[in-house]
mmCIF file of C-alpha atoms in Angstrom:
data_model
loop_
_atom_site.group_PDB
_atom_site.id
_atom_site.type_symbol
_atom_site.label_atom_id
_atom_site.label_comp_id
_atom_site.label_asym_id
_atom_site.label_seq_id
_atom_site.Cartn_x
_atom_site.Cartn_y
_atom_site.Cartn_z
ATOM 1 C CA MET R 282 9.998 -22.767 -6.847
ATOM 2 C CA ILE R 283 9.337 -21.481 -3.345
ATOM 3 C CA ILE R 284 8.947 -17.846 -4.289
ATOM 4 C CA LEU R 285 6.408 -18.669 -6.925
ATOM 5 C CA LYS R 286 4.339 -20.567 -4.348
ATOM 6 C CA TYR R 287 4.090 -17.305 -2.290
ATOM 7 C CA LEU R 288 3.454 -15.185 -5.358
ATOM 8 C CA THR R 289 0.478 -17.503 -6.134
ATOM 9 C CA ILE R 290 -0.826 -17.058 -2.520
ATOM 10 C CA LEU R 291 -0.445 -13.166 -2.901
ATOM 11 C CA ILE R 292 -2.383 -13.068 -6.179
ATOM 12 C CA THR R 293 -5.124 -15.464 -4.814
ATOM 13 C CA PHE R 294 -5.395 -13.320 -1.660
ATOM 14 C CA ILE R 295 -5.800 -10.127 -3.634
ATOM 15 C CA PHE R 296 -8.480 -11.488 -5.908
ATOM 16 C CA ARG R 297 -10.429 -13.197 -3.217
ATOM 17 C CA LEU R 298 -10.507 -10.394 -0.709
ATOM 18 C CA ASN R 299 -13.425 -8.070 -0.940
ATOM 19 C CA ILE R 300 -12.361 -4.416 -1.753
ATOM 20 C CA GLU R 301 -13.817 -2.000 0.628
ATOM 21 C CA ARG R 302 -17.129 -0.678 -0.778
ATOM 22 C CA GLN R 303 -16.834 2.936 -1.965
ATOM 23 C CA GLY R 304 -19.004 5.614 -0.556
ATOM 24 C CA GLU R 305 -20.638 3.486 2.214
ATOM 25 C CA PRO R 306 -20.367 4.803 5.725
ATOM 26 C CA VAL R 307 -18.966 2.336 8.212
ATOM 27 C CA ALA R 308 -19.991 3.005 11.764
ATOM 28 C CA ARG R 309 -17.760 0.507 13.540
ATOM 29 C CA GLY R 310 -14.627 0.459 15.702
ATOM 30 C CA LYS R 311 -12.816 3.720 16.296
ATOM 31 C CA TYR R 312 -14.960 5.351 13.562
ATOM 32 C CA ARG R 313 -18.153 4.773 15.441
ATOM 33 C CA LYS R 314 -18.034 8.148 17.133
ATOM 34 C CA ASP R 315 -17.857 9.886 13.724
ATOM 35 C CA TYR R 316 -21.452 8.751 12.853
ATOM 36 C CA GLU R 317 -24.831 9.154 14.350
ATOM 37 C CA TYR R 318 -28.258 8.030 13.429
ATOM 38 C CA GLN R 319 -30.892 10.549 12.217
ATOM 39 C CA ILE R 320 -34.322 9.234 12.782
ATOM 40 C CA GLU R 321 -37.184 10.421 10.564
ATOM 41 C CA LYS R 322 -40.909 9.508 10.885
ATOM 42 C CA GLN R 323 -42.593 8.414 7.713
ATOM 43 C CA GLY R 324 -46.163 7.771 8.688
ATOM 44 C CA LYS R 325 -46.334 4.937 11.029
ATOM 45 C CA LYS R 326 -42.766 3.838 10.206
ATOM 46 C CA THR R 327 -39.472 5.415 11.178
ATOM 47 C CA LYS R 328 -36.395 5.650 8.916
ATOM 48 C CA LYS R 329 -32.881 5.635 10.483
ATOM 49 C CA THR R 330 -30.268 7.324 8.356
ATOM 50 C CA LEU R 331 -26.539 7.209 9.255
ATOM 51 C CA ILE R 332 -25.060 10.658 9.167
ATOM 52 C CA TYR R 333 -21.286 11.533 9.214
ATOM 53 C CA LYS R 334 -20.423 14.050 11.952
ATOM 54 C CA GLY R 335 -16.629 13.548 12.103
ATOM 55 C CA LYS R 336 -13.653 15.439 10.684
ATOM 56 C CA TYR R 337 -12.963 15.987 7.060
ATOM 57 C CA TYR R 338 -9.556 16.060 5.409
ATOM 58 C CA LYS R 339 -7.994 17.055 2.102
ATOM 59 C CA LEU R 340 -4.710 17.468 0.460
ATOM 60 C CA ASP R 341 -3.448 21.030 0.568
ATOM 61 C CA ILE R 342 -3.175 21.428 -3.247
ATOM 62 C CA GLN R 343 -5.003 22.857 -6.100
ATOM 63 C CA LYS R 344 -7.836 20.691 -7.589
ATOM 64 C CA ASP R 345 -6.207 20.398 -11.038
ATOM 65 C CA GLU R 346 -3.006 19.071 -9.431
ATOM 66 C CA LEU R 347 -4.838 16.171 -7.650
ATOM 67 C CA ASN R 348 -5.255 14.165 -10.871
ATOM 68 C CA LYS R 349 -1.540 14.481 -11.580
ATOM 69 C CA ILE R 350 -0.756 13.177 -8.144
ATOM 70 C CA LYS R 351 -3.071 10.230 -8.589
ATOM 71 C CA ILE R 352 -1.281 9.272 -11.766
ATOM 72 C CA LYS R 353 2.066 9.619 -9.985
ATOM 73 C CA TYR R 354 0.990 7.415 -7.094
ATOM 74 C CA SER R 355 -0.391 4.759 -9.492
ATOM 75 C CA ILE R 356 2.868 4.605 -11.372
ATOM 76 C CA PHE R 357 4.930 4.262 -8.221
ATOM 77 C CA CYS R 358 2.575 1.501 -6.970
ATOM 78 C CA LEU R 359 2.745 -0.295 -10.324
ATOM 79 C CA LEU R 360 6.516 -0.168 -10.386
ATOM 80 C CA THR R 361 6.623 -1.603 -6.923
ATOM 81 C CA VAL R 362 4.356 -4.519 -7.923
ATOM 82 C CA LEU R 363 6.332 -5.210 -11.108
ATOM 83 C CA SER R 364 9.740 -5.202 -9.301
ATOM 84 C CA PHE R 365 8.284 -7.508 -6.659
ATOM 85 C CA LEU R 366 7.098 -9.924 -9.383
ATOM 86 C CA PHE R 367 10.387 -9.599 -11.200
ATOM 87 C CA VAL R 368 12.412 -10.587 -8.025
ATOM 88 C CA GLY R 369 9.971 -13.370 -7.256
ATOM 89 C CA PHE R 370 10.684 -15.190 -10.585
ATOM 90 C CA GLN R 371 14.384 -15.227 -10.018
ATOM 91 C CA ASN R 372 15.392 -18.821 -9.033
ATOM 92 C CA THR R 373 18.625 -18.217 -7.098
ATOM 93 C CA GLU R 374 20.592 -20.061 -4.459
ATOM 94 C CA GLY R 375 20.347 -16.979 -2.236
ATOM 95 C CA SER R 376 16.593 -16.993 -2.377
ATOM 96 C CA ARG R 377 16.615 -20.278 -0.429
ATOM 97 C CA LYS R 378 18.285 -18.663 2.540
ATOM 98 C CA PHE R 379 15.815 -17.766 5.282
ATOM 99 C CA TYR R 380 17.507 -14.417 5.957
ATOM 100 C CA ILE R 381 16.897 -13.338 2.350
ATOM 101 C CA ILE R 382 13.592 -15.086 1.500
ATOM 102 C CA LEU R 383 11.627 -14.158 4.701
ATOM 103 C CA PRO R 384 11.842 -10.390 4.446
ATOM 104 C CA PHE R 385 11.030 -10.673 0.736
ATOM 105 C CA ILE R 386 8.054 -12.820 1.302
ATOM 106 C CA PHE R 387 6.661 -10.708 4.021
ATOM 107 C CA THR R 388 6.906 -7.736 1.692
ATOM 108 C CA PHE R 389 3.779 -8.935 -0.072
ATOM 109 C CA LEU R 390 1.681 -7.679 2.972
ATOM 110 C CA PRO R 391 2.630 -3.962 2.742
ATOM 111 C CA ILE R 392 2.521 -4.236 -1.058
ATOM 112 C CA PHE R 393 -1.034 -5.487 -0.896
ATOM 113 C CA TYR R 394 -2.085 -2.654 1.490
ATOM 114 C CA GLU R 395 -0.216 -0.149 -0.670
ATOM 115 C CA ILE R 396 -2.346 -1.266 -3.638
ATOM 116 C CA MET R 397 -5.569 -1.013 -1.490
ATOM 117 C CA GLY R 398 -4.488 2.431 -0.254
ATOM 118 C CA THR R 399 -3.629 3.674 -3.806
ATOM 119 C CA ILE R 400 -6.995 2.420 -5.100
ATOM 120 C CA LYS R 401 -8.839 4.097 -2.270
ATOM 121 C CA PHE R 402 -6.952 7.269 -2.776
ATOM 122 C CA ILE R 403 -7.693 7.327 -6.629
ATOM 123 C CA THR R 404 -11.488 6.720 -5.985
ATOM 124 C CA ASN R 405 -11.753 9.091 -3.036
ATOM 125 C CA LYS R 406 -13.326 12.552 -3.299
ATOM 126 C CA PRO R 407 -11.048 15.539 -2.548
ATOM 127 C CA LYS R 408 -12.900 15.929 0.840
ATOM 128 C CA MET R 409 -12.248 12.729 2.755
ATOM 129 C CA THR R 410 -13.811 11.350 5.981
ATOM 130 C CA ALA R 411 -11.529 10.079 8.730
ATOM 131 C CA LEU R 412 -12.039 6.513 7.484
ATOM 132 C CA GLU R 413 -11.231 7.444 3.860
ATOM 133 C CA TYR R 414 -8.128 9.386 5.091
ATOM 134 C CA ASP R 415 -6.875 6.492 7.187
ATOM 135 C CA THR R 416 -7.478 3.827 4.488
ATOM 136 C CA SER R 417 -5.855 5.989 1.729
ATOM 137 C CA ILE R 418 -3.218 8.522 2.753
ATOM 138 C CA LYS R 419 -2.193 6.848 6.082
ATOM 139 C CA ARG R 420 -2.331 3.347 4.694
ATOM 140 C CA MET R 421 -0.132 4.295 1.691
ATOM 141 C CA LYS R 422 2.536 5.837 3.807
ATOM 142 C CA ARG R 423 2.671 2.985 6.377
ATOM 143 C CA SER R 424 2.765 0.433 3.575
ATOM 144 C CA THR R 425 5.499 2.262 1.746
ATOM 145 C CA ILE R 426 7.652 2.415 4.830
ATOM 146 C CA GLY R 427 7.131 -1.313 5.396
ATOM 147 C CA ILE R 428 8.084 -2.169 1.763
ATOM 148 C CA LEU R 429 11.267 0.031 2.115
ATOM 149 C CA ILE R 430 12.376 -1.721 5.382
ATOM 150 C CA LEU R 431 11.713 -5.205 4.271
ATOM 151 C CA SER R 432 13.231 -4.858 0.796
ATOM 152 C CA LEU R 433 16.434 -3.303 2.306
ATOM 153 C CA SER R 434 16.556 -6.198 4.875
ATOM 154 C CA SER R 435 16.377 -8.738 2.039
ATOM 155 C CA SER R 436 18.992 -6.884 -0.062
ATOM 156 C CA LEU R 437 21.383 -6.706 2.920
ATOM 157 C CA GLY R 438 20.980 -10.559 3.266
ATOM 158 C CA GLU R 439 21.675 -10.964 -0.431
ATOM 159 C CA ILE R 440 24.758 -8.834 -0.185
ATOM 160 C CA ALA R 441 26.089 -10.839 2.788
ATOM 161 C CA PHE R 442 25.404 -14.043 0.749
ATOM 162 C CA LEU R 443 27.412 -12.738 -2.207
ATOM 163 C CA ILE R 444 30.268 -11.743 -0.034
ATOM 164 C CA GLN R 445 30.225 -15.064 1.862
ATOM 165 C CA ASN R 446 30.273 -17.117 -1.355
ATOM 166 C CA LYS R 447 32.579 -14.783 -3.189
ATOM 167 C CA ILE R 448 30.244 -14.332 -6.136
ATOM 168 C CA ILE R 449 31.622 -11.621 -8.354
ATOM 169 C CA ASP R 450 30.005 -12.480 -11.688
ATOM 170 C CA VAL R 451 27.610 -9.469 -12.090
ATOM 171 C CA THR R 452 25.710 -11.282 -14.837
ATOM 172 C CA SER R 453 24.616 -14.006 -12.475
ATOM 173 C CA LEU R 454 20.946 -14.485 -11.265
ATOM 174 C CA GLU R 455 22.106 -13.532 -7.823
ATOM 175 C CA TYR R 456 23.015 -9.951 -8.971
ATOM 176 C CA ARG R 457 19.789 -9.847 -10.886
ATOM 177 C CA PHE R 458 17.884 -10.670 -7.800
ATOM 178 C CA LEU R 459 19.875 -8.028 -5.880
ATOM 179 C CA SER R 460 19.283 -5.330 -8.484
ATOM 180 C CA GLY R 461 15.546 -6.030 -8.482
ATOM 181 C CA ILE R 462 15.161 -5.828 -4.711
ATOM 182 C CA LEU R 463 17.318 -2.660 -4.578
ATOM 183 C CA PHE R 464 15.165 -1.116 -7.337
ATOM 184 C CA MET R 465 12.068 -1.886 -5.257
ATOM 185 C CA ALA R 466 13.594 -0.232 -2.260
ATOM 186 C CA PHE R 467 14.637 2.761 -4.393
ATOM 187 C CA ILE R 468 11.048 3.093 -5.752
ATOM 188 C CA SER R 469 9.573 2.928 -2.270
ATOM 189 C CA TYR R 470 12.040 5.636 -1.107
ATOM 190 C CA LEU R 471 10.965 7.916 -3.949
ATOM 191 C CA PHE R 472 7.295 7.141 -3.363
ATOM 192 C CA LEU R 473 7.650 8.031 0.335
ATOM 193 C CA GLN R 474 9.366 11.337 -0.592
ATOM 194 C CA GLN R 475 6.436 12.117 -2.900
ATOM 195 C CA GLN R 476 3.894 11.492 -0.202
ATOM 196 C CA LYS R 477 5.801 13.700 2.193
ATOM 197 C CA LYS R 478 5.637 16.640 -0.336
ATOM 198 C CA TYR R 479 1.866 16.970 -0.008
ATOM 199 C CA ASN R 480 0.375 17.890 3.396
ATOM 200 C CA CYS R 481 -3.131 16.634 4.246
ATOM 201 C CA ILE R 482 -5.001 19.348 6.292
ATOM 202 C CA GLU R 483 -8.060 19.078 8.505
ATOM 203 C CA LEU R 484 -11.059 21.055 7.237
ATOM 204 C CA PRO R 485 -13.175 23.114 9.584
ATOM 205 C CA ILE R 486 -16.463 21.570 10.390
#
């Protein structure tokens, strides 16, 4: 089944990709300006230490509320993954149509980055560097929007297929596929609304 092939690729891709190392400063790309080297003399040798000089960010919430938000975000992310897997295992005629299957297959990219962003958010300290902020809060939001758009595109294609083929049996696999993809869109919408509830503020240096 074609969807299973792409699901296998997704799982392999996730497990083979190295997760960003936690707590290690990365002075590259656009984040280079946020770091500078501090040179210390230790006898005849010199020691170079990378020091963060950039902006810090944090969610504008109480500390005890942060753990509850991390649990909420984890649940939303897990439900998104489970709905994606559920839809992927539905062997339907509609899933062979490019205008249905292509948006669904491309959904694995924002789902992967949503997973990465959620993991990063959970493991981050309350006070985040610019890199940590971008790879957690911003990444989750962009990924959730991507999942929402692609899942809605796939569901619209499925609805068009149902109308075109006059399929009215709501117990058929086609409707199961549609319900799964609509559920994923609904979860993504709720997740996006949750993310909008909490503002991330820049801390004074």
